[in-house]
Short mmCIF file of C-alpha atoms in Angstrom, two decimals:
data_model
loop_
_atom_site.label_atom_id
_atom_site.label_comp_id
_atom_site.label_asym_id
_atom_site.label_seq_id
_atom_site.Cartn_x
_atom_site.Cartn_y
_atom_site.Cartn_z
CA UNK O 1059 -40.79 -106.63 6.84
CA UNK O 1060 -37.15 -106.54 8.24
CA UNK O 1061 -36.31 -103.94 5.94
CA UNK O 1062 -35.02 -101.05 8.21
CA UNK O 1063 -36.60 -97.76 8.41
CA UNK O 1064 -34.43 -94.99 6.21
CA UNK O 1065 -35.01 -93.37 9.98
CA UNK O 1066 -33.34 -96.18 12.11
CA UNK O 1067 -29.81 -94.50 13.63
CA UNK O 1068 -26.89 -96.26 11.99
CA UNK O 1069 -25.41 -95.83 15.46
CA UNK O 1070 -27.40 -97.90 18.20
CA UNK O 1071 -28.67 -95.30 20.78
CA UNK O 1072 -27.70 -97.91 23.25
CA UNK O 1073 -24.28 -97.45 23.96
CA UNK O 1074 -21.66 -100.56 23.39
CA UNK O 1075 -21.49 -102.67 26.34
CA UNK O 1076 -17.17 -101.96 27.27
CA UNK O 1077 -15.26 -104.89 26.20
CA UNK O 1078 -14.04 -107.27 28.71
CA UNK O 1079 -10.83 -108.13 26.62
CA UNK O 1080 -7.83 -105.85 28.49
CA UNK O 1081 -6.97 -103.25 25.92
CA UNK O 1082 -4.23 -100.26 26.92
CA UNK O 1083 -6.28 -96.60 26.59
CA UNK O 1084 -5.29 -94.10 24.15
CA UNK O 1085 -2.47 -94.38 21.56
CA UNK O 1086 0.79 -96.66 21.81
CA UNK O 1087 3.01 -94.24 21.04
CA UNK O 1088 1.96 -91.97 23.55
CA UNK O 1089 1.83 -94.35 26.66
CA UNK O 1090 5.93 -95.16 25.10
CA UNK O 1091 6.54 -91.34 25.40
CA UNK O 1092 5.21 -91.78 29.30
CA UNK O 1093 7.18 -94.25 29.92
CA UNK O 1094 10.29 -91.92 29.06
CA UNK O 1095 8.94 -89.48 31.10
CA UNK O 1096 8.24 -91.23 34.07
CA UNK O 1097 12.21 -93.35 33.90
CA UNK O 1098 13.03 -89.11 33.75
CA UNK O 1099 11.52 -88.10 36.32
CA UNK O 1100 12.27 -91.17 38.34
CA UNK O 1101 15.20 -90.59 38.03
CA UNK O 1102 15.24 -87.04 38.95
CA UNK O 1103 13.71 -87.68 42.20
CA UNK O 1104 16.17 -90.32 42.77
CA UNK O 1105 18.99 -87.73 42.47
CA UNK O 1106 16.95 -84.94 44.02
CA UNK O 1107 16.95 -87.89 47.31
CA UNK O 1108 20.20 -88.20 47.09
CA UNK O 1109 21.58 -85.19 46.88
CA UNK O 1110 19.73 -84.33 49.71
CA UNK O 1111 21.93 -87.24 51.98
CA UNK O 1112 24.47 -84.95 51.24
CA UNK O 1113 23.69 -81.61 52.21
CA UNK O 1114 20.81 -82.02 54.43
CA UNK O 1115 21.16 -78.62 56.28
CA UNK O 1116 20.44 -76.84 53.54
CA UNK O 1117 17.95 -78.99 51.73
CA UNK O 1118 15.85 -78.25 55.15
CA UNK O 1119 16.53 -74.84 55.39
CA UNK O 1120 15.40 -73.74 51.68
CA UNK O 1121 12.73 -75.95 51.66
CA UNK O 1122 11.54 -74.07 54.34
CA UNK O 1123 11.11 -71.46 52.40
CA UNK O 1124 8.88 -72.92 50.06
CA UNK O 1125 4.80 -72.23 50.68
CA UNK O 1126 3.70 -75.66 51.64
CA UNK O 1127 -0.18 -74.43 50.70
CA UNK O 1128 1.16 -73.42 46.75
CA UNK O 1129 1.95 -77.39 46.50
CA UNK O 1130 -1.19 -78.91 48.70
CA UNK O 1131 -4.00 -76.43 46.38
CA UNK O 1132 -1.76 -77.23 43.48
CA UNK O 1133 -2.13 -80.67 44.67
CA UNK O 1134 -5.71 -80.21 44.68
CA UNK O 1135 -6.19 -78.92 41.42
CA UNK O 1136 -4.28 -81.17 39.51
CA UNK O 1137 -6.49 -84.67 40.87
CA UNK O 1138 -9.30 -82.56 40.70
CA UNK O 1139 -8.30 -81.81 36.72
CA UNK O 1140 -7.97 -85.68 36.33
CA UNK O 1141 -11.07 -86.37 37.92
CA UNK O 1142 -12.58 -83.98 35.35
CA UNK O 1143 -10.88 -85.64 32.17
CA UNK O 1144 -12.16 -89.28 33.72
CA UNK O 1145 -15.11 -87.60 33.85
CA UNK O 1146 -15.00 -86.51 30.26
CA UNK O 1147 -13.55 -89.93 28.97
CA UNK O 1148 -16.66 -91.17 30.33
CA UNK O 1149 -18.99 -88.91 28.90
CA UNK O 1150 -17.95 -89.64 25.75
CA UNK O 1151 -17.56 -93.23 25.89
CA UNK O 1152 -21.43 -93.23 27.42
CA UNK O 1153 -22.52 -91.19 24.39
CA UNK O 1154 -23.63 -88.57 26.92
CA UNK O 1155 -23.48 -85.88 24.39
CA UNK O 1156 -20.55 -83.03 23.33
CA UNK O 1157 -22.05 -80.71 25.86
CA UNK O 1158 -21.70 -83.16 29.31
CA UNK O 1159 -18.03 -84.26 27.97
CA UNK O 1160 -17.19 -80.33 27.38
CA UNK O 1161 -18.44 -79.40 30.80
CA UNK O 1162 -15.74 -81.72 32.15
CA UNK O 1163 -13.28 -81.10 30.17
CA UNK O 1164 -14.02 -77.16 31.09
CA UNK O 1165 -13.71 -78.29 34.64
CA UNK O 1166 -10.24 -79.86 34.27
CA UNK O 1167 -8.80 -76.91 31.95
CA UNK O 1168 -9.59 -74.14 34.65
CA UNK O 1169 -8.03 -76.60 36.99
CA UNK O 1170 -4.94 -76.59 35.14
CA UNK O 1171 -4.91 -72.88 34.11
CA UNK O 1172 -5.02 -72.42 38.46
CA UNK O 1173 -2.02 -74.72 38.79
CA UNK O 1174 -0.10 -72.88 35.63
CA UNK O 1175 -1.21 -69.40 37.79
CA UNK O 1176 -0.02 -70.68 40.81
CA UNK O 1177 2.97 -71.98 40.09
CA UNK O 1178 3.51 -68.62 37.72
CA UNK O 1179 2.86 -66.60 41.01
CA UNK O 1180 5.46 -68.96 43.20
CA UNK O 1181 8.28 -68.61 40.58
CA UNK O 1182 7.61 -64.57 40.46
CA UNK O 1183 8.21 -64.78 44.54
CA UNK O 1184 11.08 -66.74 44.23
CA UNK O 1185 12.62 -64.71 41.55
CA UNK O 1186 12.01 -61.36 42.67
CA UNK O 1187 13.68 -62.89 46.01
CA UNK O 1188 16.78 -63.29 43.81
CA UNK O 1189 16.69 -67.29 44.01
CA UNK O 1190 17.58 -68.55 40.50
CA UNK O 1191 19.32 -72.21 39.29
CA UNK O 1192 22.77 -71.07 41.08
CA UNK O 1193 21.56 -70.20 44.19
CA UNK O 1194 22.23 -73.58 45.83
CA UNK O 1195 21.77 -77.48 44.68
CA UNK O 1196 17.61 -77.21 46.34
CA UNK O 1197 17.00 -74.72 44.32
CA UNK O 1198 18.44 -75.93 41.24
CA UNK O 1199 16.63 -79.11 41.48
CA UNK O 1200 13.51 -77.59 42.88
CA UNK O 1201 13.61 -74.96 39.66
CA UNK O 1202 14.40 -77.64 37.57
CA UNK O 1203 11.73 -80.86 38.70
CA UNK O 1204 8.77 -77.75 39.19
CA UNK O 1205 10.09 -76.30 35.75
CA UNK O 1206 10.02 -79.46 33.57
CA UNK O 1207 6.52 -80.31 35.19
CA UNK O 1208 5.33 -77.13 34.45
CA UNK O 1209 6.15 -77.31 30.49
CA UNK O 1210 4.24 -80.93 31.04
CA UNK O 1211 1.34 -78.95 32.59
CA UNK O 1212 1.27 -76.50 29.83
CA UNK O 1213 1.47 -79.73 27.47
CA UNK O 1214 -1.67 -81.32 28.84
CA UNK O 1215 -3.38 -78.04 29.08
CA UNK O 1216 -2.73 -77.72 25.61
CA UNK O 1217 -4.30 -81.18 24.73
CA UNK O 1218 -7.53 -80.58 26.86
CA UNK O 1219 -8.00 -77.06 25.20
CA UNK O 1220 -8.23 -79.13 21.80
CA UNK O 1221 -10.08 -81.79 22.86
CA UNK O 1222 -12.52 -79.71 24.50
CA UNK O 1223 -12.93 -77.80 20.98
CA UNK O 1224 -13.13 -81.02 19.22
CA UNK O 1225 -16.11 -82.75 21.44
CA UNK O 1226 -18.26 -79.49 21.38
CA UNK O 1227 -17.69 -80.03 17.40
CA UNK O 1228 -18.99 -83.00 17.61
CA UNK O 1229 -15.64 -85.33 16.88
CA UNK O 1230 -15.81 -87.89 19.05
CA UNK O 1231 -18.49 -90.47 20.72
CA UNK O 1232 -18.65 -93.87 21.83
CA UNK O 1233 -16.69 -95.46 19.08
CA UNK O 1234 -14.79 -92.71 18.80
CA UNK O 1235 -12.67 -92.23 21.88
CA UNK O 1236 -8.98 -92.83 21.00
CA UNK O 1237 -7.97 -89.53 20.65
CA UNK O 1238 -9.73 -88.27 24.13
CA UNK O 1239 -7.85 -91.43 25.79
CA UNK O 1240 -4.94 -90.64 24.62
CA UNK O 1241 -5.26 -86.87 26.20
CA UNK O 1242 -6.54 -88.04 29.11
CA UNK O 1243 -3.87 -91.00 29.79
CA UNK O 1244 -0.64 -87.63 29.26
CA UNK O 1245 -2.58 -85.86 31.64
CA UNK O 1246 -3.05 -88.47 33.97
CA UNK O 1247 0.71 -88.64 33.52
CA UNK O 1248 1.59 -85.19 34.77
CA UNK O 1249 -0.79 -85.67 37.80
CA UNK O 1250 1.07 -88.87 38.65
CA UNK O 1251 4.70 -87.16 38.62
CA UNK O 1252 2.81 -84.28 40.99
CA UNK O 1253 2.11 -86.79 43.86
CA UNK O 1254 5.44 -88.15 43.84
CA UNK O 1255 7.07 -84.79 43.55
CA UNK O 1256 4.58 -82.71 46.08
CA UNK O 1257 5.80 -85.11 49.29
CA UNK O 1258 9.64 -85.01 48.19
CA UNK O 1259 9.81 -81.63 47.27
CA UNK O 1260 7.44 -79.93 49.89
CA UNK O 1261 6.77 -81.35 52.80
CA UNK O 1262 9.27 -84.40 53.18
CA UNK O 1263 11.98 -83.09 56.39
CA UNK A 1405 -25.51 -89.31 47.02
CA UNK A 1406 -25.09 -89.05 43.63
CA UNK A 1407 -21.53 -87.97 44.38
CA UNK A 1408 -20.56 -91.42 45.09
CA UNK A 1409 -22.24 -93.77 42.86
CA UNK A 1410 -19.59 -92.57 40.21
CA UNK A 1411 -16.39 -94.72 40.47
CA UNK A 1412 -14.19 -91.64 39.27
CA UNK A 1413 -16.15 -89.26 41.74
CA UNK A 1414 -15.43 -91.85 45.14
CA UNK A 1415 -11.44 -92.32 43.64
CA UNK A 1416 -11.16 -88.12 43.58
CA UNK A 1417 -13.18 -88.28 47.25
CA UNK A 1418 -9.60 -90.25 48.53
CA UNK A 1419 -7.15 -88.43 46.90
CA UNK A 1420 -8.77 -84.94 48.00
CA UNK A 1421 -8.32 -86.59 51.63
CA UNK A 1422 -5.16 -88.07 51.23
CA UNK A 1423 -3.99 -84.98 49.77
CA UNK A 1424 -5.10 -83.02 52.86
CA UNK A 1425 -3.11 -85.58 55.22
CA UNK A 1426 -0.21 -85.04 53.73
CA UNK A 1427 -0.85 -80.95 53.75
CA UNK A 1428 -1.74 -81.28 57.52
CA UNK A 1429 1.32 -83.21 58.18
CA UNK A 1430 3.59 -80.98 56.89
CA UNK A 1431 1.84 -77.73 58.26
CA UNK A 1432 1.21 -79.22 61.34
CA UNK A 1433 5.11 -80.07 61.90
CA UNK A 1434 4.37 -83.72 62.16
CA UNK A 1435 6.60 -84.38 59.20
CA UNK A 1436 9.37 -82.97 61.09
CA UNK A 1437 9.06 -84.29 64.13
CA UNK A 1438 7.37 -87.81 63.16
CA UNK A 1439 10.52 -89.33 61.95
CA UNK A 1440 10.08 -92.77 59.92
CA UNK A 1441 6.61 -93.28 60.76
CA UNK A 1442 5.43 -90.08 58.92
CA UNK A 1443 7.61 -90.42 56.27
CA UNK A 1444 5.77 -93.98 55.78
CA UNK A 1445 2.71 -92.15 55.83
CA UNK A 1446 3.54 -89.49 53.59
CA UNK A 1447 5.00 -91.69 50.85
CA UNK A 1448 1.98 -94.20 51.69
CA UNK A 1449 -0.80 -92.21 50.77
CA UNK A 1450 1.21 -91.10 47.43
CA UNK A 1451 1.61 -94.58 46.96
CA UNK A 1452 -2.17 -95.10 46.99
CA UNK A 1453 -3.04 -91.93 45.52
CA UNK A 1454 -0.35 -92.78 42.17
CA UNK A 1455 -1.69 -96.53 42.36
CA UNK A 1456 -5.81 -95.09 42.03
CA UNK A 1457 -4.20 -92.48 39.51
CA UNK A 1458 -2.78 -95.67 37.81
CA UNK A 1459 -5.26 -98.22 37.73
CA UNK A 1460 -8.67 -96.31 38.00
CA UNK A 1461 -8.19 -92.58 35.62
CA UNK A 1462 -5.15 -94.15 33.39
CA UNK A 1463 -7.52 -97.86 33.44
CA UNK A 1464 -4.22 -100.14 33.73
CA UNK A 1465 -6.68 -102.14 35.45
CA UNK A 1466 -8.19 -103.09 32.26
CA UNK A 1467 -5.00 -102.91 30.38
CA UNK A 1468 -2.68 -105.90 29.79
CA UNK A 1469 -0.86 -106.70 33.10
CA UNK A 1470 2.37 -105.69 31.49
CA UNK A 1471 1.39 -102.17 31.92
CA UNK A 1472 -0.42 -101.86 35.40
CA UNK A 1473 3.11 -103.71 36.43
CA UNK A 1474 5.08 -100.80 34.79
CA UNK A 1475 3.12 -98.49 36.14
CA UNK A 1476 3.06 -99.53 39.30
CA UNK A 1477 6.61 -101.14 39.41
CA UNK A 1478 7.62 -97.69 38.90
CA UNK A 1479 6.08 -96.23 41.58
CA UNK A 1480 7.31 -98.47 44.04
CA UNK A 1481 10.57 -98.16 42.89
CA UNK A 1482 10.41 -94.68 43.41
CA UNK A 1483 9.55 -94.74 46.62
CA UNK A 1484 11.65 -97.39 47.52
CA UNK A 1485 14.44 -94.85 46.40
CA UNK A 1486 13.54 -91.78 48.01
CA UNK A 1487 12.90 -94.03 51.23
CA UNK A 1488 16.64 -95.58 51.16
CA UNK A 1489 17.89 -91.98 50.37
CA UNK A 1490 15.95 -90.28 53.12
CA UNK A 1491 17.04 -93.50 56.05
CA UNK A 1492 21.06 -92.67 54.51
CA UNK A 1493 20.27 -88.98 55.18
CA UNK A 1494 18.99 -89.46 58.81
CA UNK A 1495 22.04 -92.08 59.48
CA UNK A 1496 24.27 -89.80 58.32
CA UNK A 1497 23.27 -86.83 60.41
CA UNK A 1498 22.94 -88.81 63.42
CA UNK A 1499 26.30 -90.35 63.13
#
């Protein structure tokens, strides 16, 4: 009899081979938004650059200034966050179950709780050391490029908080992904505007 | 090692490393005194580390080329930028 069992998973427990066909991960709208952000922040970096052609004596001397280890751990912790939401994404996709996925998405939310602390704890230096937005053009950039990132940071923080909320509930699986994609590709964002901004900001002389 | 049967696991193995390059190179005074040559470095290895960000956790690579060419398009011009700027700075002091 081909008649199925009324125990047979609707689901296959095998999970769905990944489709060859080139599909973008995670929702349209979304990868538009970072798009925006990156022609932004490109373009913030561009200006940072050149402003610095002009007054390269002091772009050296307050970047000095800045703790070169706050940026390299902060560095750290945000490709170690993305490895974590990969690591999720793939969980999920694998139907490795809501507690594997929340594991990794636990991994990448302390990861960007430490760079929200750190970067907290950098600002309360600078600040308490007087340096605000006036206090020359480095700063202003530097308080402005960190600051906007930050907000970003928060943002994706935000997103993994829910997601990870939403897998332990059970929300998504293998067919069910979009929504984690679409997390994962705005916080893969923030950790791509890092790398560029880490070298230029910190350590480039 | 299980560590490195994992695609994602070997792709955060290189950017932990190229990460602590360009951390050595700047404590390390390098990126002062290395001129062009660690600039090139620096902005190399955040080259590779945006293009494995790019193609490997945001999967451009199985996206429709339009978007791994955005995505990596951007990037370069990026760099490209900062690289012009930073050559107009040095010129500039030196003359």
């Amino acid at each position: 009899m081909s008649v199925p069992s009324p125990e047979a998973p609707a689901v296959p427990a095998v999970p769905a081979e990944a489709d060859a066909t080139p599909r973008l991960r995670g929702d349209l709208a979304v990868w538009l938004v970072i798009l925006a952000e990156l022609a932004t922040f490109g373009l913030l970096f561009a200006c940072f650059a050149f402003a610095r052609v002009r007054e390269l004596a002091l772009f050296t001397q307050s970047q000095a200034t800045l703790d070169l280890r706050f940026g390299a751990i902060n560095t750290l912790l945000l490709v170690s966050g993305s490895a974590g939401v990969a690591r999720a994404v793939q969980a999920l996709r694998e139907g490795r179950g809501a507690s594997v996925a929340g594991r990794w998405w636990g991994v990448a939310l302390a990861c960007g709780l430490g760079f929200l602390g750190l970067k907290g704890a950098e600002y309360a230096d600078k600040f308490a050391a007087g340096i605000g937005l006036t206090t020359n053009t480095f700063y202003m950039f530097y308080i402005l490029l960190t600051g906007f990132h930050f907000l970003h940071v928060l943002a994706a923080v935000v997103f993994v908080a829910v997601l990870w909320v939403q897998t332990r509930r059970g929300a998504y699986g293998p067919q069910r992904c979009h929504v984690p994609e679409t997390g994962a590709a705005f916080w893969h964002m923030v950790d791509l505007l890092w790398i560029v901004l880490f070298p230029l900001v910190y350590v480039m002389k | 090692m299980s560590l490195l049967k994992n695609p994602v696991d070997r792709v955060w193995l290189v950017l932990v490393a190229a990460t602590l390059v360009t951390w050595w190179l700047g404590e390390g005074g390098w990126a002062r005194t290395g001129g062009a040559a660690a600039v090139a470095l620096m902005f190399g290895l955040a080259f590779l580390k945006g293009a494995l960000i790019a193609l490997d956790f945001m999967e451009t690579r199985h996206a429709p080329p339009l978007w791994r060419r955005l995505l990596l398009g951007w990037l370069a011009g990026v760099m490209a930028l900062i690289g012009l700027a930073w050559w107009l700075a040095r010129w500039r002091s030196e003359g």
